[in-house]
mmCIF file with all atom_site columns, C-alpha atoms in Angstrom:
data_model
loop_
_atom_site.group_PDB
_atom_site.id
_atom_site.type_symbol
_atom_site.label_atom_id
_atom_site.label_alt_id
_atom_site.label_comp_id
_atom_site.label_asym_id
_atom_site.label_entity_id
_atom_site.label_seq_id
_atom_site.pdbx_PDB_ins_code
_atom_site.Cartn_x
_atom_site.Cartn_y
_atom_site.Cartn_z
_atom_site.occupancy
_atom_site.B_iso_or_equiv
_atom_site.pdbx_formal_charge
_atom_site.auth_seq_id
_atom_site.auth_comp_id
_atom_site.auth_asym_id
_atom_site.auth_atom_id
_atom_site.pdbx_PDB_model_num
ATOM 1   C CA . MET A 1 1   ? 148.080 125.149 71.093 1.00 86.00 ? 298 MET A CA 1
ATOM 2   C CA . LEU A 1 2   ? 146.038 122.733 69.003 1.00 88.00 ? 299 LEU A CA 1
ATOM 3   C CA . GLU A 1 3   ? 147.703 119.956 67.055 1.00 91.00 ? 300 GLU A CA 1
ATOM 4   C CA . ALA A 1 4   ? 145.900 118.138 64.255 1.00 92.00 ? 301 ALA A CA 1
ATOM 5   C CA . SER A 1 5   ? 146.890 114.964 62.452 1.00 93.00 ? 302 SER A CA 1
ATOM 6   C CA . LEU A 1 6   ? 145.095 113.315 59.553 1.00 96.00 ? 303 LEU A CA 1
ATOM 7   C CA . ALA A 1 7   ? 144.597 109.604 58.905 1.00 96.00 ? 304 ALA A CA 1
ATOM 8   C CA . VAL A 1 8   ? 142.769 108.414 55.796 1.00 96.00 ? 305 VAL A CA 1
ATOM 9   C CA . ASN A 1 9   ? 141.279 104.926 55.437 1.00 95.00 ? 306 ASN A CA 1
ATOM 10  C CA . GLU A 1 10  ? 139.641 104.539 52.025 1.00 92.00 ? 307 GLU A CA 1
ATOM 11  C CA . LYS A 1 11  ? 137.004 107.313 51.937 1.00 95.00 ? 308 LYS A CA 1
ATOM 12  C CA . LYS A 1 12  ? 137.007 108.047 55.685 1.00 97.00 ? 309 LYS A CA 1
ATOM 13  C CA . ALA A 1 13  ? 139.213 110.755 57.136 1.00 97.00 ? 310 ALA A CA 1
ATOM 14  C CA . THR A 1 14  ? 139.949 110.988 60.839 1.00 98.00 ? 311 THR A CA 1
ATOM 15  C CA . VAL A 1 15  ? 141.406 114.228 62.130 1.00 97.00 ? 312 VAL A CA 1
ATOM 16  C CA . VAL A 1 16  ? 142.838 113.725 65.612 1.00 96.00 ? 313 VAL A CA 1
ATOM 17  C CA . LEU A 1 17  ? 142.952 116.956 67.598 1.00 95.00 ? 314 LEU A CA 1
ATOM 18  C CA . LYS A 1 18  ? 145.091 117.481 70.705 1.00 95.00 ? 315 LYS A CA 1
ATOM 19  C CA . GLY A 1 19  ? 145.518 120.400 73.083 1.00 93.00 ? 316 GLY A CA 1
ATOM 20  C CA . ARG A 1 20  ? 143.772 123.754 73.360 1.00 91.00 ? 317 ARG A CA 1
ATOM 21  C CA . ALA A 1 21  ? 141.674 124.815 70.389 1.00 89.00 ? 318 ALA A CA 1
ATOM 22  C CA . ASP A 1 22  ? 142.365 128.527 70.730 1.00 88.00 ? 319 ASP A CA 1
ATOM 23  C CA . THR A 1 23  ? 141.934 131.377 68.258 1.00 88.00 ? 320 THR A CA 1
ATOM 24  C CA . VAL A 1 24  ? 145.428 131.128 66.789 1.00 84.00 ? 321 VAL A CA 1
ATOM 25  C CA . SER A 1 25  ? 145.424 127.371 66.191 1.00 83.00 ? 322 SER A CA 1
ATOM 26  C CA . SER A 1 26  ? 141.758 126.806 65.345 1.00 84.00 ? 323 SER A CA 1
ATOM 27  C CA . VAL A 1 27  ? 142.331 126.996 61.604 1.00 88.00 ? 324 VAL A CA 1
ATOM 28  C CA . CYS A 1 28  ? 144.479 123.841 61.609 1.00 91.00 ? 325 CYS A CA 1
ATOM 29  C CA . LEU A 1 29  ? 141.433 121.565 61.882 1.00 91.00 ? 326 LEU A CA 1
ATOM 30  C CA . TYR A 1 30  ? 139.955 123.067 58.711 1.00 92.00 ? 327 TYR A CA 1
ATOM 31  C CA . VAL A 1 31  ? 143.303 122.729 56.929 1.00 94.00 ? 328 VAL A CA 1
ATOM 32  C CA . GLU A 1 32  ? 143.291 118.992 57.689 1.00 95.00 ? 329 GLU A CA 1
ATOM 33  C CA . TYR A 1 33  ? 139.661 118.760 56.560 1.00 95.00 ? 330 TYR A CA 1
ATOM 34  C CA . GLU A 1 34  ? 140.616 120.385 53.234 1.00 96.00 ? 331 GLU A CA 1
ATOM 35  C CA . LYS A 1 35  ? 143.530 117.959 52.780 1.00 96.00 ? 332 LYS A CA 1
ATOM 36  C CA . ALA A 1 36  ? 141.198 115.004 53.305 1.00 96.00 ? 333 ALA A CA 1
ATOM 37  C CA . LYS A 1 37  ? 138.622 116.433 50.927 1.00 96.00 ? 334 LYS A CA 1
ATOM 38  C CA . LYS A 1 38  ? 141.265 116.758 48.216 1.00 95.00 ? 335 LYS A CA 1
ATOM 39  C CA . GLN A 1 39  ? 142.056 113.065 48.716 1.00 95.00 ? 336 GLN A CA 1
ATOM 40  C CA . GLY A 1 40  ? 138.456 112.210 47.862 1.00 95.00 ? 337 GLY A CA 1
ATOM 41  C CA . CYS A 1 41  ? 137.163 111.471 51.352 1.00 96.00 ? 338 CYS A CA 1
ATOM 42  C CA . SER A 1 42  ? 133.414 111.494 51.841 1.00 96.00 ? 339 SER A CA 1
ATOM 43  C CA . GLU A 1 43  ? 133.276 110.840 55.592 1.00 97.00 ? 340 GLU A CA 1
ATOM 44  C CA . PHE A 1 44  ? 134.994 113.039 58.158 1.00 98.00 ? 341 PHE A CA 1
ATOM 45  C CA . GLU A 1 45  ? 135.572 112.365 61.852 1.00 98.00 ? 342 GLU A CA 1
ATOM 46  C CA . PHE A 1 46  ? 137.092 114.859 64.248 1.00 97.00 ? 343 PHE A CA 1
ATOM 47  C CA . ASP A 1 47  ? 138.478 112.969 67.246 1.00 97.00 ? 344 ASP A CA 1
ATOM 48  C CA . MET A 1 48  ? 138.503 115.351 70.216 1.00 96.00 ? 345 MET A CA 1
ATOM 49  C CA . LYS A 1 49  ? 139.474 112.977 73.035 1.00 97.00 ? 346 LYS A CA 1
ATOM 50  C CA . GLU A 1 50  ? 142.524 115.073 73.835 1.00 96.00 ? 347 GLU A CA 1
ATOM 51  C CA . VAL A 1 51  ? 141.020 118.556 73.449 1.00 95.00 ? 348 VAL A CA 1
ATOM 52  C CA . GLU A 1 52  ? 140.738 120.450 76.696 1.00 90.00 ? 349 GLU A CA 1
ATOM 53  C CA . TYR A 1 53  ? 139.438 123.825 75.493 1.00 92.00 ? 350 TYR A CA 1
ATOM 54  C CA . ILE A 1 54  ? 137.473 125.131 72.512 1.00 93.00 ? 351 ILE A CA 1
ATOM 55  C CA . CYS A 1 55  ? 136.959 128.767 71.487 1.00 93.00 ? 352 CYS A CA 1
ATOM 56  C CA . SER A 1 56  ? 134.526 130.530 69.158 1.00 92.00 ? 353 SER A CA 1
ATOM 57  C CA . ALA A 1 57  ? 137.049 130.557 66.294 1.00 92.00 ? 354 ALA A CA 1
ATOM 58  C CA . THR A 1 58  ? 137.212 126.774 66.515 1.00 93.00 ? 355 THR A CA 1
ATOM 59  C CA . LEU A 1 59  ? 133.436 126.591 66.442 1.00 94.00 ? 356 LEU A CA 1
ATOM 60  C CA . ARG A 1 60  ? 133.509 128.671 63.241 1.00 94.00 ? 357 ARG A CA 1
ATOM 61  C CA . SER A 1 61  ? 135.986 126.221 61.687 1.00 94.00 ? 358 SER A CA 1
ATOM 62  C CA . PHE A 1 62  ? 133.698 123.315 62.570 1.00 96.00 ? 359 PHE A CA 1
ATOM 63  C CA . LEU A 1 63  ? 130.694 125.188 61.195 1.00 95.00 ? 360 LEU A CA 1
ATOM 64  C CA . LYS A 1 64  ? 132.527 125.923 57.952 1.00 96.00 ? 361 LYS A CA 1
ATOM 65  C CA . ALA A 1 65  ? 133.400 122.222 57.556 1.00 96.00 ? 362 ALA A CA 1
ATOM 66  C CA . GLN A 1 66  ? 129.826 121.165 58.416 1.00 97.00 ? 363 GLN A CA 1
ATOM 67  C CA . LYS A 1 67  ? 128.330 123.566 55.865 1.00 96.00 ? 364 LYS A CA 1
ATOM 68  C CA . ASP A 1 68  ? 130.730 122.248 53.243 1.00 96.00 ? 365 ASP A CA 1
ATOM 69  C CA . CYS A 1 69  ? 129.767 118.638 54.086 1.00 97.00 ? 366 CYS A CA 1
ATOM 70  C CA . ASN A 1 70  ? 126.075 119.514 53.873 1.00 97.00 ? 367 ASN A CA 1
ATOM 71  C CA . ARG A 1 71  ? 126.597 121.151 50.496 1.00 96.00 ? 368 ARG A CA 1
ATOM 72  C CA . ASN A 1 72  ? 128.578 118.165 49.161 1.00 94.00 ? 369 ASN A CA 1
ATOM 73  C CA . GLY A 1 73  ? 126.434 115.409 50.676 1.00 95.00 ? 370 GLY A CA 1
ATOM 74  C CA . THR A 1 74  ? 129.269 114.090 52.835 1.00 96.00 ? 371 THR A CA 1
ATOM 75  C CA . ALA A 1 75  ? 129.181 113.039 56.484 1.00 97.00 ? 372 ALA A CA 1
ATOM 76  C CA . MET A 1 76  ? 130.887 114.709 59.432 1.00 97.00 ? 373 MET A CA 1
ATOM 77  C CA . GLN A 1 77  ? 130.993 113.734 63.077 1.00 97.00 ? 374 GLN A CA 1
ATOM 78  C CA . ILE A 1 78  ? 132.762 114.911 66.192 1.00 97.00 ? 375 ILE A CA 1
ATOM 79  C CA . THR A 1 79  ? 133.783 112.155 68.595 1.00 97.00 ? 376 THR A CA 1
ATOM 80  C CA . GLY A 1 80  ? 135.350 111.827 72.028 1.00 97.00 ? 377 GLY A CA 1
ATOM 81  C CA . ALA A 1 81  ? 134.609 115.354 73.234 1.00 96.00 ? 378 ALA A CA 1
ATOM 82  C CA . SER A 1 82  ? 134.861 115.879 76.989 1.00 95.00 ? 379 SER A CA 1
ATOM 83  C CA . GLU A 1 83  ? 131.774 116.962 78.908 1.00 94.00 ? 380 GLU A CA 1
ATOM 84  C CA . GLY A 1 84  ? 133.105 120.531 79.068 1.00 93.00 ? 381 GLY A CA 1
ATOM 85  C CA . VAL A 1 85  ? 133.612 120.708 75.307 1.00 94.00 ? 382 VAL A CA 1
ATOM 86  C CA . LYS A 1 86  ? 130.214 119.072 74.700 1.00 94.00 ? 383 LYS A CA 1
ATOM 87  C CA . ASP A 1 87  ? 128.689 121.763 76.921 1.00 94.00 ? 384 ASP A CA 1
ATOM 88  C CA . VAL A 1 88  ? 130.124 124.451 74.638 1.00 94.00 ? 385 VAL A CA 1
ATOM 89  C CA . PHE A 1 89  ? 128.567 122.757 71.601 1.00 95.00 ? 386 PHE A CA 1
ATOM 90  C CA . GLU A 1 90  ? 125.272 122.488 73.479 1.00 95.00 ? 387 GLU A CA 1
ATOM 91  C CA . LEU A 1 91  ? 125.218 126.078 74.768 1.00 95.00 ? 388 LEU A CA 1
ATOM 92  C CA . THR A 1 92  ? 125.972 127.493 71.323 1.00 94.00 ? 389 THR A CA 1
ATOM 93  C CA . GLY A 1 93  ? 123.343 125.333 69.601 1.00 94.00 ? 390 GLY A CA 1
ATOM 94  C CA . PHE A 1 94  ? 125.933 123.549 67.472 1.00 95.00 ? 391 PHE A CA 1
ATOM 95  C CA . SER A 1 95  ? 124.868 120.193 68.885 1.00 93.00 ? 392 SER A CA 1
ATOM 96  C CA . SER A 1 96  ? 121.593 120.532 66.991 1.00 94.00 ? 393 SER A CA 1
ATOM 97  C CA . ILE A 1 97  ? 123.316 120.912 63.617 1.00 94.00 ? 394 ILE A CA 1
ATOM 98  C CA . MET A 1 98  ? 126.317 118.608 64.077 1.00 96.00 ? 395 MET A CA 1
ATOM 99  C CA . ASN A 1 99  ? 126.708 114.931 64.877 1.00 96.00 ? 396 ASN A CA 1
ATOM 100 C CA . ILE A 1 100 ? 128.522 114.961 68.221 1.00 95.00 ? 397 ILE A CA 1
ATOM 101 C CA . SER A 1 101 ? 129.106 111.724 70.114 1.00 89.00 ? 398 SER A CA 1
#
């Protein structure tokens, strides 16, 4: 089960994700993104240091957030991903359209 918590510092939102990003819980990251957007944030970071698994539904949530950022001229980055999670982003081609560090 994925847990997401939001911290806002001025215009930067950090969504800390923990656990398994499975189909059922994948939507929670987008919910936190929407909360931050409503608070006027223009920079979004998804901290994935404690994420051990990522599924295709989670990738769709990230893609939806990235498309929204592109449309609104805001920045999004994914940080702290393990090598296994980075591999998923790489294999799916998401690493070419998202800022992943």
